[in-house]
Amino acid sequence: MHDDIWALIVEADAHSLIAISNLLKELGIRYKRNTTGANVIEQIRRMQPRPHFILLDLDLPQGDARLISKLIERDHIIGGIPVIAIAQTTALDRPSHLQRSGFAGFIRKPLPRHQFGDMIAHVLQGGDLWEARV
């Protein structure tokens, strides 16, 4: 990918944050981090350049990921940024709940190292990640 692509990682788990950061570095994607879920909307609005996509953990200590995704989707400034849910659980039991919350898809942790770049490229081209992509 290219150095001009930016991401925001919203992830509380230190090990997952390191793994995700390393994957993005390998792809040449620059990123900012939020480790709690607090003040995410304000952080996105302040980011320059704005992120091209957001990886949002579903289990945050200081934020409701579904509400954060809805607020991003409804915001007139940042509403077009795709938000990808990430979690260790099988959140796809009810993918319609995530879709209604504005997510562009779901990736189960640990993130699939070999497919991750293709998954991100697919979302950046306007696709979603609701079907298994192997």
Coordinates of C-alpha atoms in Angstrom, one line a residue:
M1 CA 0.0 0.0 0.0
H2 CA 1.1 3.6 0.2
D3 CA 2.5 6.0 2.8
D4 CA -0.3 8.4 2.2
I5 CA -2.9 6.0 3.8
W6 CA -3.7 6.8 7.4
A7 CA -5.6 4.6 9.9
L8 CA -6.8 5.1 13.5
I9 CA -6.5 2.0 15.7
V10 CA -8.8 2.0 18.7
E11 CA -7.6 -0.9 20.8
A12 CA -7.2 -1.3 24.5
D13 CA -5.2 -4.6 24.6
A14 CA -1.5 -3.9 24.4
H15 CA -0.6 -7.1 22.7
S16 CA -3.2 -6.6 20.0
L17 CA -2.2 -3.0 19.6
I18 CA 1.4 -4.0 18.9
A19 CA 0.3 -6.7 16.4
I20 CA -2.0 -4.4 14.6
S21 CA 0.6 -1.6 14.5
N22 CA 3.2 -4.1 13.0
L23 CA 0.7 -5.2 10.3
L24 CA 0.0 -1.6 9.3
K25 CA 3.7 -0.8 9.3
E26 CA 4.4 -3.8 7.0
L27 CA 1.7 -2.4 4.6
G28 CA 3.2 1.1 4.7
I29 CA 0.1 2.5 6.4
R30 CA 0.6 5.3 8.8
Y31 CA -1.6 5.3 12.0
K32 CA -2.6 7.0 15.2
R33 CA -3.8 5.1 18.3
N34 CA -6.4 5.4 20.9
T35 CA -6.1 2.9 23.7
T36 CA -9.3 3.5 25.7
G37 CA -12.2 4.5 23.4
A38 CA -12.4 7.9 25.1
N39 CA -12.7 11.0 22.9
V40 CA -12.5 9.1 19.7
I41 CA -14.8 11.4 17.7
E42 CA -12.8 14.5 18.8
Q43 CA -9.5 12.7 17.9
I44 CA -10.7 11.8 14.4
R45 CA -11.9 15.4 13.8
R46 CA -8.5 16.7 14.9
M47 CA -6.4 14.2 12.8
Q48 CA -4.6 15.7 9.9
P49 CA -4.8 14.0 7.6
R50 CA -8.0 12.3 8.6
P51 CA -7.8 8.5 8.7
H52 CA -8.8 6.6 5.6
F53 CA -10.2 3.8 7.8
I54 CA -10.7 3.0 11.5
L55 CA -10.0 -0.3 13.3
L56 CA -12.3 -0.3 16.3
D57 CA -12.1 -3.0 19.0
L58 CA -15.6 -4.1 20.3
D59 CA -14.4 -4.4 23.9
L60 CA -13.2 -1.0 25.1
P61 CA -12.8 0.1 28.7
Q62 CA -14.1 3.7 28.1
G63 CA -16.4 3.5 25.1
D64 CA -19.2 1.7 23.5
A65 CA -17.8 0.6 20.1
R66 CA -21.3 0.4 18.5
L67 CA -22.2 3.9 19.7
I68 CA -18.8 5.2 18.5
S69 CA -19.4 3.7 15.1
K70 CA -22.9 5.2 14.9
L71 CA -21.6 8.6 15.9
I72 CA -18.9 8.5 13.2
E73 CA -21.4 7.4 10.6
R74 CA -23.8 10.3 11.5
D75 CA -21.1 13.0 11.7
H76 CA -21.2 15.4 8.8
I77 CA -17.4 15.8 8.9
I78 CA -16.1 12.3 9.4
G79 CA -19.1 10.3 8.3
G80 CA -17.6 8.7 5.2
I81 CA -14.7 7.0 7.0
P82 CA -15.1 3.2 7.0
V83 CA -15.1 1.6 10.5
I84 CA -14.0 -2.0 10.8
A85 CA -14.9 -3.9 14.0
I86 CA -12.2 -6.1 15.5
A87 CA -12.7 -8.6 18.3
Q88 CA -11.5 -12.0 19.6
T89 CA -15.1 -13.2 20.1
T90 CA -17.5 -14.4 17.4
A91 CA -19.2 -11.0 17.0
L92 CA -20.5 -12.3 13.7
D93 CA -23.2 -14.2 15.6
R94 CA -25.3 -11.1 14.9
P95 CA -23.6 -9.2 12.0
S96 CA -26.8 -7.2 11.4
H97 CA -26.3 -5.4 14.7
L98 CA -22.8 -4.3 13.6
Q99 CA -24.1 -3.3 10.2
R100 CA -26.8 -1.2 11.8
S101 CA -24.2 0.5 13.9
G102 CA -22.4 1.6 10.8
F103 CA -19.5 -0.8 10.6
A104 CA -18.0 -1.6 7.2
G105 CA -17.2 -5.1 8.4
F106 CA -15.6 -7.4 11.0
I107 CA -12.2 -9.0 11.4
R108 CA -11.6 -11.6 14.1
K109 CA -8.5 -11.3 16.2
P110 CA -5.8 -12.3 15.8
L111 CA -5.9 -10.5 12.5
P112 CA -5.1 -12.6 9.5
R113 CA -1.5 -11.5 8.5
H114 CA -1.6 -12.8 4.9
Q115 CA -5.0 -11.5 4.0
F116 CA -5.1 -8.3 6.0
G117 CA -3.7 -6.1 3.2
D118 CA -6.3 -7.4 0.7
M119 CA -9.1 -6.9 3.3
I120 CA -8.1 -3.3 3.9
A121 CA -7.8 -2.6 0.2
H122 CA -11.3 -4.0 -0.3
V123 CA -12.8 -1.7 2.3
L124 CA -10.9 1.3 0.9
Q125 CA -12.4 0.5 -2.5
G126 CA -15.9 0.7 -1.0
G127 CA -16.4 -2.9 -0.2
D128 CA -17.4 -4.5 3.1
L129 CA -16.1 -7.4 5.2
W130 CA -19.2 -9.3 6.1
E131 CA -18.4 -12.4 4.1
A132 CA -15.4 -14.7 4.9
R133 CA -12.5 -13.6 2.8
V134 CA -9.7 -16.2 2.5

